[in-house]
CSV table of C-alpha atoms and ligand atoms in Angstrom, one decimal:
chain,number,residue,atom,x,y,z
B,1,UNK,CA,-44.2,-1.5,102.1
B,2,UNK,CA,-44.0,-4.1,104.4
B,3,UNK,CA,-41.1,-6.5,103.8
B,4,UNK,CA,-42.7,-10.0,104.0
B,5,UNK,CA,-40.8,-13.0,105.3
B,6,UNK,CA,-39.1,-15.7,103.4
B,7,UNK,CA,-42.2,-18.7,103.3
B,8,UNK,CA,-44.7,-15.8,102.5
B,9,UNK,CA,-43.0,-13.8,100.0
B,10,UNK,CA,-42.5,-17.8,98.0
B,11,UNK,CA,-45.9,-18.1,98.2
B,12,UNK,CA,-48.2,-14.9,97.9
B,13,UNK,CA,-45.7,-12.8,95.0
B,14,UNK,CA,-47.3,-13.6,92.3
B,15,UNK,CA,-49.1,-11.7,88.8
B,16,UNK,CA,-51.2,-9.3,88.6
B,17,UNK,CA,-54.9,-11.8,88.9
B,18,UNK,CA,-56.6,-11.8,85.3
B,19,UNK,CA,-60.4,-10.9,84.8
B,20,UNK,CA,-61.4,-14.3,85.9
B,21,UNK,CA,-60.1,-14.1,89.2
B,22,UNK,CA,-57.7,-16.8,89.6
B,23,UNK,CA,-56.6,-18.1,92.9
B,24,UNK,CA,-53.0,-19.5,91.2
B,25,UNK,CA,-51.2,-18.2,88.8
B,26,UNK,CA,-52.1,-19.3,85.3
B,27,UNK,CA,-49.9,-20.6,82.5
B,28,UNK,CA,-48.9,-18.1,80.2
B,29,UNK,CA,-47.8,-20.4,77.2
B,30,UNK,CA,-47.0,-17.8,74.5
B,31,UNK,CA,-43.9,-17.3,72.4
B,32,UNK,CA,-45.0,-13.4,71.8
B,33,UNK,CA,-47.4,-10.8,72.9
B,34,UNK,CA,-49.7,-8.3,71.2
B,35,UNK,CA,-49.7,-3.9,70.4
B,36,UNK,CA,-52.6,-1.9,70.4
B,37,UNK,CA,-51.5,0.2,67.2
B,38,UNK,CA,-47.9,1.5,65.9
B,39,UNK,CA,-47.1,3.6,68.2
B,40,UNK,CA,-47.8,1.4,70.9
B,41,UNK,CA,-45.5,-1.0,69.0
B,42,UNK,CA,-42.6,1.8,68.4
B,43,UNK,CA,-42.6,2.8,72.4
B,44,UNK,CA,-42.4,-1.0,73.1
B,45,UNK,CA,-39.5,-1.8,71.2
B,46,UNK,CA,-37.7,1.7,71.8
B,47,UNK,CA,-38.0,0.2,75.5
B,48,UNK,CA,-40.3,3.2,77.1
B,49,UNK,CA,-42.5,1.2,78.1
B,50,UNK,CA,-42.3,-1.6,80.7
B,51,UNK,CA,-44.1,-4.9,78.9
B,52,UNK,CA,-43.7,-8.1,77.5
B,53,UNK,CA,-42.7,-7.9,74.0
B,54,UNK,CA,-41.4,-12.0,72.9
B,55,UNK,CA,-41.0,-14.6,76.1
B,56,UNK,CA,-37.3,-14.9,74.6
B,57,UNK,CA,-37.0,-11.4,76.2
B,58,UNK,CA,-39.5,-12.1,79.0
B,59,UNK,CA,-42.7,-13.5,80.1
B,60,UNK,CA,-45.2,-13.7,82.6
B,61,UNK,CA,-44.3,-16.7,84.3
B,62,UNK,CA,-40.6,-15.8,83.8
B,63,UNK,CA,-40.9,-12.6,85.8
B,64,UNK,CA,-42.8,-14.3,88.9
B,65,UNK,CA,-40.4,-17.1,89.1
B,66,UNK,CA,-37.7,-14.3,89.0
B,67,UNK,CA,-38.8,-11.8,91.5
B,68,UNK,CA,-39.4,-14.5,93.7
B,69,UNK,CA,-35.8,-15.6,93.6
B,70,UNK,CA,-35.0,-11.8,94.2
B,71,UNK,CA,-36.7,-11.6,97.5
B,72,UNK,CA,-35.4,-14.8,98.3
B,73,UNK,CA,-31.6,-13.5,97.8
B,74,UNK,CA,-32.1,-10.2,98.2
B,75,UNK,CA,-31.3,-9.2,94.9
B,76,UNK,CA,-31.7,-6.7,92.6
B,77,UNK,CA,-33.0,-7.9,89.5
B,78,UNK,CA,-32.8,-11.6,87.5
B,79,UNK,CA,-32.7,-13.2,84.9
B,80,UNK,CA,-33.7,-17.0,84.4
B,81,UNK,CA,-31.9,-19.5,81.9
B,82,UNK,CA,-33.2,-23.2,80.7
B,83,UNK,CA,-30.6,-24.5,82.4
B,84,UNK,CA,-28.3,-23.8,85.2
B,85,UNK,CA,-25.7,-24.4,83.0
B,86,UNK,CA,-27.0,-22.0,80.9
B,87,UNK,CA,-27.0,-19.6,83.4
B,88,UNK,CA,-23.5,-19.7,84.1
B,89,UNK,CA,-22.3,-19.8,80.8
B,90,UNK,CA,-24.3,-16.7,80.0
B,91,UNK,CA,-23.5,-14.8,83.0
B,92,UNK,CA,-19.8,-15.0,82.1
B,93,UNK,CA,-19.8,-14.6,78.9
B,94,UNK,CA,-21.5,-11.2,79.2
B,95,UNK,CA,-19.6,-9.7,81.6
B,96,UNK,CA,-16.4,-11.2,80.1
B,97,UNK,CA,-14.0,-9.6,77.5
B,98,UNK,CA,-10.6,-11.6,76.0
B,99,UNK,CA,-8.0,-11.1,77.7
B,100,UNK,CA,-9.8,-11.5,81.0
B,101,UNK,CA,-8.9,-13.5,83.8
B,102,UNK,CA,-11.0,-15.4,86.4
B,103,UNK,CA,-10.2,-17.0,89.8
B,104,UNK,CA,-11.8,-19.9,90.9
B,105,UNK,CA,-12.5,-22.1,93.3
B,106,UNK,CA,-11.1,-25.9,92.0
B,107,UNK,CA,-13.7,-27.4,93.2
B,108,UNK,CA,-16.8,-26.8,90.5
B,109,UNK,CA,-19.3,-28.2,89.0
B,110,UNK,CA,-17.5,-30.6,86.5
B,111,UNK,CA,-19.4,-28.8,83.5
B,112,UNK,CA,-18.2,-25.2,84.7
B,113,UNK,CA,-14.7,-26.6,84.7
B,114,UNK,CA,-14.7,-27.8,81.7
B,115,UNK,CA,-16.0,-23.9,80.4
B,116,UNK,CA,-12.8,-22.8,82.1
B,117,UNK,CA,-10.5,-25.4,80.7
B,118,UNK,CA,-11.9,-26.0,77.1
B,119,UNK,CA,-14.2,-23.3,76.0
B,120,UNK,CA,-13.2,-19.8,77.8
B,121,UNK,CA,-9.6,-20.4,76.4
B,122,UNK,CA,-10.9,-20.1,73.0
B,123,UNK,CA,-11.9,-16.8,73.9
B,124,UNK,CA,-8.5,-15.9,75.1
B,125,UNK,CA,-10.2,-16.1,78.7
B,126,UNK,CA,-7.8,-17.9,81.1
B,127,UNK,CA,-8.7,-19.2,85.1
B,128,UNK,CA,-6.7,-19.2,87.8
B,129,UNK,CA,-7.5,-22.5,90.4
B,130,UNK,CA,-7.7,-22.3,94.6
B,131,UNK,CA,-8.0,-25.5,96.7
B,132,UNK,CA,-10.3,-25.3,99.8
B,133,UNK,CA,-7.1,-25.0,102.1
B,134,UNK,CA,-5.5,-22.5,100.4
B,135,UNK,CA,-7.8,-19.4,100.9
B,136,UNK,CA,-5.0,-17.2,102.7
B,137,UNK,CA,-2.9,-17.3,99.4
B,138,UNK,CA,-5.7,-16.7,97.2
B,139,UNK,CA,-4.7,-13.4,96.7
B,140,UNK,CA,-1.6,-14.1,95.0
B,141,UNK,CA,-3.7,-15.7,91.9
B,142,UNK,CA,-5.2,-12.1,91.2
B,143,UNK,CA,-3.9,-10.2,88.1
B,144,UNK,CA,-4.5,-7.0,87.0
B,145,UNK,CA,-7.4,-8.5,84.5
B,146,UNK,CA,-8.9,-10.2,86.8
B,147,UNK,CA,-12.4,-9.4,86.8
B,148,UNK,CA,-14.6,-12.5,88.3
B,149,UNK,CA,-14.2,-14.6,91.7
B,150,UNK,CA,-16.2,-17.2,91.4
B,151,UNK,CA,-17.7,-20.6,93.7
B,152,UNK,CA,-19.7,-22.8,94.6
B,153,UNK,CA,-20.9,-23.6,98.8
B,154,UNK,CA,-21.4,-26.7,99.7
B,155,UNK,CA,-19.1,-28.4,97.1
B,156,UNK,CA,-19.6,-31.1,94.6
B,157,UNK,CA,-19.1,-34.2,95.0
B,158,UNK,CA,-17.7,-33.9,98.2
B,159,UNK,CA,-19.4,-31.0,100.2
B,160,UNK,CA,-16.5,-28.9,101.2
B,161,UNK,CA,-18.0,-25.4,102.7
B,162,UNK,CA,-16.4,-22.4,101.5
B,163,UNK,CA,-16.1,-19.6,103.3
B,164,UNK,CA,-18.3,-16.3,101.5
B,165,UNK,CA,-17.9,-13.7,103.6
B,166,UNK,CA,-14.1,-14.3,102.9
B,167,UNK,CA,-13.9,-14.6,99.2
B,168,UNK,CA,-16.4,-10.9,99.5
B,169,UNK,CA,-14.0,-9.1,101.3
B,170,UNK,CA,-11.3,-10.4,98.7
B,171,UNK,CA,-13.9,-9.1,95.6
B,172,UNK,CA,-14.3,-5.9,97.3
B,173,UNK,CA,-10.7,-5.0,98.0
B,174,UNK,CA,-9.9,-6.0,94.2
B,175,UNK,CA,-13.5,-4.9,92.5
B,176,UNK,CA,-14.1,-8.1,91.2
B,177,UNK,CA,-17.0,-9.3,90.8
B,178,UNK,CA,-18.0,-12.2,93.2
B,179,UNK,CA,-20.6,-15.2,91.6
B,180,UNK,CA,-21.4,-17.6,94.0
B,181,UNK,CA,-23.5,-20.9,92.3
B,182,UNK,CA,-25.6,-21.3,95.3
B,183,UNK,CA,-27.4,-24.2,94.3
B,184,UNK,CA,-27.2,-27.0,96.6
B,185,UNK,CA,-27.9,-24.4,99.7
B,186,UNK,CA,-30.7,-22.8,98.0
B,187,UNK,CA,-31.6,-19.2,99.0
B,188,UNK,CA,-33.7,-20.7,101.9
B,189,UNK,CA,-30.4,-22.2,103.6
B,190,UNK,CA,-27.8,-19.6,102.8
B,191,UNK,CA,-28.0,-16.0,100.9
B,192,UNK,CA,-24.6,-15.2,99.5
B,193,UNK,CA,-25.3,-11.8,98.5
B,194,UNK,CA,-25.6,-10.8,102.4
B,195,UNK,CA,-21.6,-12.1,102.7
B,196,UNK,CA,-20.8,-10.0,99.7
B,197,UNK,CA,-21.7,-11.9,96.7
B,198,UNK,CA,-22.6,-9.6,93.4
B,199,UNK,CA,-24.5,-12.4,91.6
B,200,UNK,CA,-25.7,-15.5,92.5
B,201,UNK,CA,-26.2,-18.4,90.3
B,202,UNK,CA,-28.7,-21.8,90.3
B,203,UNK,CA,-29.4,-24.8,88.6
B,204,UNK,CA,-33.4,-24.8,89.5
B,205,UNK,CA,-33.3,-28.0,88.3
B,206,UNK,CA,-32.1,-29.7,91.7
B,207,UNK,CA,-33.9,-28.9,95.4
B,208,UNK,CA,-35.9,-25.7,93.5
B,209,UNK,CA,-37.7,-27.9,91.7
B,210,UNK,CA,-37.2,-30.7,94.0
B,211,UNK,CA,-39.1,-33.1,92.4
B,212,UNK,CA,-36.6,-34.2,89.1
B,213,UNK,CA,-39.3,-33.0,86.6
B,214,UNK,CA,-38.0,-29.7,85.0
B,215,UNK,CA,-34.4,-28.0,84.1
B,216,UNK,CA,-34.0,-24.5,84.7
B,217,UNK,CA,-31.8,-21.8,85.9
B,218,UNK,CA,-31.2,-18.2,87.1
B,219,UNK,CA,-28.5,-15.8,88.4
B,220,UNK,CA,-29.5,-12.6,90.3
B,221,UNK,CA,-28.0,-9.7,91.8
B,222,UNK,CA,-27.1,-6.1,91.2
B,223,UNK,CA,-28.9,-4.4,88.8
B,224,UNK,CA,-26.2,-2.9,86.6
B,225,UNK,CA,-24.6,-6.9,85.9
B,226,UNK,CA,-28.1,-8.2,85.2
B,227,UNK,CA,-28.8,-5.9,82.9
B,228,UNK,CA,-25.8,-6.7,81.0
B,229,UNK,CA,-26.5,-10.0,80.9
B,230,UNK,CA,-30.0,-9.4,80.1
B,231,UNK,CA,-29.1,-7.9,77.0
B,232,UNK,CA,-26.9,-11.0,75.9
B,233,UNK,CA,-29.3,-13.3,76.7
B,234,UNK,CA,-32.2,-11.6,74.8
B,235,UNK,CA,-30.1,-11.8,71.6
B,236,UNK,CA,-28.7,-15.2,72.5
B,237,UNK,CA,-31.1,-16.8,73.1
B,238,UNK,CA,-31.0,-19.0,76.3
B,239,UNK,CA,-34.6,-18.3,78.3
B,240,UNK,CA,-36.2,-21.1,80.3
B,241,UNK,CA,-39.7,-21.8,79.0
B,242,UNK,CA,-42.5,-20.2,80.5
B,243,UNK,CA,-44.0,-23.6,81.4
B,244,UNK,CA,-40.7,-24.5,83.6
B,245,UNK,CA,-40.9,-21.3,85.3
B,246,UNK,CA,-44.6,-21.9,85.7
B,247,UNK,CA,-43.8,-25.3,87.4
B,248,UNK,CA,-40.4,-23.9,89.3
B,249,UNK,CA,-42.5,-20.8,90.8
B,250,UNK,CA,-45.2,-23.1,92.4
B,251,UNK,CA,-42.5,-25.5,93.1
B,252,UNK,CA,-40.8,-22.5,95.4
B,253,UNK,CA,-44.0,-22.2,97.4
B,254,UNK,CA,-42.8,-25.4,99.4
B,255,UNK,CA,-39.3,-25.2,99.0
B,256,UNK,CA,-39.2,-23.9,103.0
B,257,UNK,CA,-40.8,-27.8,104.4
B,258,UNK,CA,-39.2,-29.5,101.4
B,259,UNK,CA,-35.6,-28.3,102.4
B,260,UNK,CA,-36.2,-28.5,105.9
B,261,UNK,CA,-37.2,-32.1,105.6
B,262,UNK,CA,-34.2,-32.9,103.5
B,263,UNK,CA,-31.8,-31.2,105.6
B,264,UNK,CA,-33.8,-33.6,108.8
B,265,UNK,CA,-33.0,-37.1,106.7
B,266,UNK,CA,-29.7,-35.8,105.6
B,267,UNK,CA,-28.3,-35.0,109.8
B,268,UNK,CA,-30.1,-38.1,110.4
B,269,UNK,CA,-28.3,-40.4,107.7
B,270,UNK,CA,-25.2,-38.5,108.5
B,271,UNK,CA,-25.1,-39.7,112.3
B,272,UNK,CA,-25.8,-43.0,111.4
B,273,UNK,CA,-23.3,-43.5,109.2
B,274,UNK,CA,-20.7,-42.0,111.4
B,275,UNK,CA,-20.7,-44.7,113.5
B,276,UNK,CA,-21.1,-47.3,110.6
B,277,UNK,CA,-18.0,-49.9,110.7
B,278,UNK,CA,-17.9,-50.0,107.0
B,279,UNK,CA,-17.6,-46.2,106.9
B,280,UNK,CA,-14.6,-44.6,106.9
B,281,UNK,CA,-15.7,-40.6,107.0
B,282,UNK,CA,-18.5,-38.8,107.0
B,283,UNK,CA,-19.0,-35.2,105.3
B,284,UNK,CA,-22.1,-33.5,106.1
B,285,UNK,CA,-21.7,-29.7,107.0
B,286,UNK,CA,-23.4,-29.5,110.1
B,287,UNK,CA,-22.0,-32.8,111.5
B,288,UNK,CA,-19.3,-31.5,114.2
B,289,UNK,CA,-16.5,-33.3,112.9
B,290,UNK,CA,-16.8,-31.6,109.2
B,291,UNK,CA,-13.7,-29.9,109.0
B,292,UNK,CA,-15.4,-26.6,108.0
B,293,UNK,CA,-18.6,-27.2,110.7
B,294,UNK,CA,-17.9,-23.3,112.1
B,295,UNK,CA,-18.2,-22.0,108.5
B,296,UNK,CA,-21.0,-23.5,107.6
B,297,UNK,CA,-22.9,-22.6,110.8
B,298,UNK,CA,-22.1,-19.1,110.2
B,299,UNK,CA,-23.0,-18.9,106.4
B,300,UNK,CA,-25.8,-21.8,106.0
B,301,UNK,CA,-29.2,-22.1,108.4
B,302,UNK,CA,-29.3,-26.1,107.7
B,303,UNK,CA,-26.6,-28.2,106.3
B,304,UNK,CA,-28.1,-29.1,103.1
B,305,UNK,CA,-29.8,-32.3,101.9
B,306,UNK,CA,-26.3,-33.5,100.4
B,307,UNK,CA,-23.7,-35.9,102.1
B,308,UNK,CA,-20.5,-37.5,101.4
B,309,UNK,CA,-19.3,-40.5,103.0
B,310,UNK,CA,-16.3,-42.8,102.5
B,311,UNK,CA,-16.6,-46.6,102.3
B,312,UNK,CA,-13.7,-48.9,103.1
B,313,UNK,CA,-12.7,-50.7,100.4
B,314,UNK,CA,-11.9,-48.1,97.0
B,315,UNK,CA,-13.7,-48.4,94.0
B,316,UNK,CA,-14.4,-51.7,94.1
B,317,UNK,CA,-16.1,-51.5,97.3
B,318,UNK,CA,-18.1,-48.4,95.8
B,319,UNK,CA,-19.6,-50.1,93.0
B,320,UNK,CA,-20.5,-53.4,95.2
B,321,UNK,CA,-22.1,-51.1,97.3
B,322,UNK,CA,-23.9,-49.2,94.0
B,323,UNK,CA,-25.2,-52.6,92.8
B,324,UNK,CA,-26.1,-53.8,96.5
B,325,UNK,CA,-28.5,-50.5,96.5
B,326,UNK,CA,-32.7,-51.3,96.9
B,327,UNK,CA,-34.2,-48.2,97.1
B,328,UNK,CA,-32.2,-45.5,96.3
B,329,UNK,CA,-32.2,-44.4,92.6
B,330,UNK,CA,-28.7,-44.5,90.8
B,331,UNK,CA,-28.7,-41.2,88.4
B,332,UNK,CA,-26.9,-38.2,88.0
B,333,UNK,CA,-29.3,-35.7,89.4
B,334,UNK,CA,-29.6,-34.2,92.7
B,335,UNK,CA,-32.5,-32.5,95.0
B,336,UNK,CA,-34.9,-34.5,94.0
B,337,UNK,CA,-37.8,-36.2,96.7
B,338,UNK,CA,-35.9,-39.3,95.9
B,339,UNK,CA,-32.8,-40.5,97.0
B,340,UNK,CA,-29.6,-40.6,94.5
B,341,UNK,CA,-26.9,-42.2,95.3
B,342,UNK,CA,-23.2,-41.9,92.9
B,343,UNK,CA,-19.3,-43.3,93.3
B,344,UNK,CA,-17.9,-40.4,91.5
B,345,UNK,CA,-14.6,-42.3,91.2
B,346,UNK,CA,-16.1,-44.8,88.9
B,347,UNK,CA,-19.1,-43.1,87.5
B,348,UNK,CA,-18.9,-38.8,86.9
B,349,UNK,CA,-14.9,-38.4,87.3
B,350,UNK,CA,-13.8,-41.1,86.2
B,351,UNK,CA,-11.6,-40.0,83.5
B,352,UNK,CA,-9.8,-37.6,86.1
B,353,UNK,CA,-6.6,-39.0,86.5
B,354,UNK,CA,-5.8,-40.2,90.9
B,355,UNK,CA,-4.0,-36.4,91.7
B,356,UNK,CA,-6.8,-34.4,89.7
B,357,UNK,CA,-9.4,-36.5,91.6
B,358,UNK,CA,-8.0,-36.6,95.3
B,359,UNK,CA,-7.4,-32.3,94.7
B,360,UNK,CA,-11.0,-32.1,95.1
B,361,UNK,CA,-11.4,-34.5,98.0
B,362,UNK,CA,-12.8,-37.6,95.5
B,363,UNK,CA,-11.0,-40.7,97.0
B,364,UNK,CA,-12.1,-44.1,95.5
B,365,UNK,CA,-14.4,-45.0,98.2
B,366,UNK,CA,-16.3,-41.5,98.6
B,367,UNK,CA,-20.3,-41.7,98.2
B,368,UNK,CA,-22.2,-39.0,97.3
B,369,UNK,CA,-26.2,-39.4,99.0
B,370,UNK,CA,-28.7,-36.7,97.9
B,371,UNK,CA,-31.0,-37.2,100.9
B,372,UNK,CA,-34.5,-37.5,99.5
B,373,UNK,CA,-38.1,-37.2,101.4
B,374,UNK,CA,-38.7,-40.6,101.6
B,375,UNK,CA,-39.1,-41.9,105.2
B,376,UNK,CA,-35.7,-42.0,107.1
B,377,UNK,CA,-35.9,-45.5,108.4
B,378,UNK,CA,-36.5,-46.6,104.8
B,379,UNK,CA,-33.1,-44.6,103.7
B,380,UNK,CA,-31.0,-45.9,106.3
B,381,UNK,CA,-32.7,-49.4,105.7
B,382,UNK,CA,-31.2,-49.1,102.0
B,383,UNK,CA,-28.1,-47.6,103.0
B,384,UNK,CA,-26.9,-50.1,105.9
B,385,UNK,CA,-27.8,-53.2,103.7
B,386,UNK,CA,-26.2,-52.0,101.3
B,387,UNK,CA,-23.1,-51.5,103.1
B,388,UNK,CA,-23.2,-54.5,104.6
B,389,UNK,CA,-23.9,-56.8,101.5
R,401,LIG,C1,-23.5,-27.0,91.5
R,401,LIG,C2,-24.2,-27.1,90.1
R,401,LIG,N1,-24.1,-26.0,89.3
R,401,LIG,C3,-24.7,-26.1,88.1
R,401,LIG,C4,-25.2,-27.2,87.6
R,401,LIG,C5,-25.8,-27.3,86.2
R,401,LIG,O1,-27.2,-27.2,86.2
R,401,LIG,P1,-28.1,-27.8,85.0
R,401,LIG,O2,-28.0,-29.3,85.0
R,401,LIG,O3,-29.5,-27.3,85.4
R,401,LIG,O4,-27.6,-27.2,83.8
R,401,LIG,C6,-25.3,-28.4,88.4
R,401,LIG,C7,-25.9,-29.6,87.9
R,401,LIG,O5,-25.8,-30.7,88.4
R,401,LIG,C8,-24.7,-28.3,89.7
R,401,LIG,O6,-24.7,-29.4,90.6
């Protein structure tokens, strides 16, 4: 079979066409399907045959959306969640016993922390933390129930690069099993599973999307882990809606110029601002000066459509700047065509007390940009004045 490449293989997999011929794949909005007779019904539910049975087990739209994200990563087999979060929560919760242990990396999704810290403990599930510079003593946090090293590349808020390859040499030495949450680099910018990744998570809510209109999310990989979590999720109960894998999988049919205009803005922004007076540091991974540039040209094609960058001033100066904004949209998402701009230190993290926040590179002044589509003299326009009100 020939092995398409990555722009055609998000366009042209797609279902089987119906009896009228469709050009794009149609909207299968339907909770369950149909049997012919009993026996069909028996052999469907005893699982000897291949077919959609209830779309909180699977569904058209559901399976394109998923074995596009396969070829995309190069995985196995998926599974795809209503939310990202509920993809991560799922994922380890069925591949999780008590008494397990996981190591990760500090710097997480604030949500995903807060499973480690509040909810996993419940479960008599405990995590072990490892700050960016300490990946040569990472080792040391492994126990003997440690089953799941887990991360996320570029970091959030403040786009630290980890390096994959790394942390899959360390899961195959100690057969753990690695998760990377891949979604600010999205499989078109980096593919964990080629470093040594076993499942790979996203929120398709941000860039696969890309347009801030749907939530969704999926984790793929090896066969044997998906199928595990399969199984939970079918009697859990978490499966994204056909119509949001309808609009993700023709959303993923442009995600190649989307990203790569993003990631165009974002270098562009990033330069500016590096030689802004009223900026004190710029993060962007494929600026030179990012302290982790050599990592992130290895592992990443682009550097991503997010950037951090530190104002002088401290928080006050952060939420002059926030109100002083024209253009740029002040929310909580990310990936989106429009530009979002946040001051974690007085908005998302907030309640973190100073040593908690500056562990994970938040300083008072940092700014977090998602770097939208619109035109990039209109985002550095909105920026600089900003900046300089
Ligand atoms: C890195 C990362 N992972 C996971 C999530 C959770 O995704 P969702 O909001 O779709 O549940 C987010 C959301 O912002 C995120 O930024």
């Amino acid at each position: 079979m020939i092995k398409n490449n990555f722009e055609t293989a998000a366009i042209r997999t797609q279902l089987e066409r119906t009896q009228y011929q469709e050009h794009s794949t149609p909207l299968y909005l339907t909770s369950s399907f149909v049997f012919e007779d009993a026996e069909d019904m028996r052999a469907s539910f005893a699982e000897e045959k291949e077919r959609n049975l209830y779309s909180r087990f699977s569904n058209p739209n559901t399976t394109e959306f998923v074995e596009k994200i396969c070829k995309m990563e190069g995985a196995e087999s998926g599974y795809a969640f209503a939310t990202g979060m509920a993809a991560i929560f799922s994922t380890f919760a069925a591949l999780l016993n008590s008494g397990d242990h996981i190591v990760s990396a500090r710097s997480v999704f604030g949500s995903t922390h807060t499973l480690f810290t509040k909810y996993f403990p419940k479960w008599n599930i405990s995590t072990s933390y490892f700050k960016i510079n300490e990946m040569d003593t990472l080792e040391r946090l492994i126990q003997p129930n440690t089953k799941i090293l887990y991360a996320e590349s570029p970091t959030n808020p403040s786009v630290d690069i980890i390096d994959i390859e790394v942390l899959g040499k360390i899961a195959k030495k100690h057969n753990l099993i690695l998760i990377i949450d891949n979604c600010f680099a999205t499989p078109y910018l980096q593919k964990p599973i080629q470093f040594g990744a076993d499942l790979v998570i996203h929120s398709a809510t941000k860039l696969i999307d890309g347009q801030g209109r749907v939530l969704g999310g999926v984790t793929v990989g090896k066969a044997d882990l998906i199928q595990d979590i399969y199984l939970f999720s079918r009697n859990t109960g978490p499966a994204l809606s056909p119509f949001n894998a309808w609009v993700l999988s023709k959303s993923l049919e442009t995600l190649h110029v989307r990203v790569d205009r993003h990631c165009e803005n974002a270098l562009k922004l990033a330069e500016f601002l590096e030689n802004h007076d009223k900026v004190n540091l710029v993060k962007y991974p494929f600026l030179k000066s990012h302290p982790q540039y050599q990592i992130a040209k290895k592992q990443m094609t682009l550097g991503g459509n997010i950037m951090a960058f530190e104002i002088t001033g401290g928080i006050d100066a952060g939420r002059h700047f926030l109100n002083s904004i024209k253009l740029a949209s002040l929310s909580a998402n990310l990936g989106d065509t429009r530009t979002i701009v946040t001051h974690p230190a007085s908005t998302t993290h907030s309640k973190l007390v100073e040593e908690d926040r500056l562990a994970v590179g938040i300083t008072d002044g940092l700014v977090r940009v998602s770097v939208g589509l619109e035109h990039i003299n209109d985002i550095i326009n909105d920026i600089d004045q900003a900046l300089l009100a």
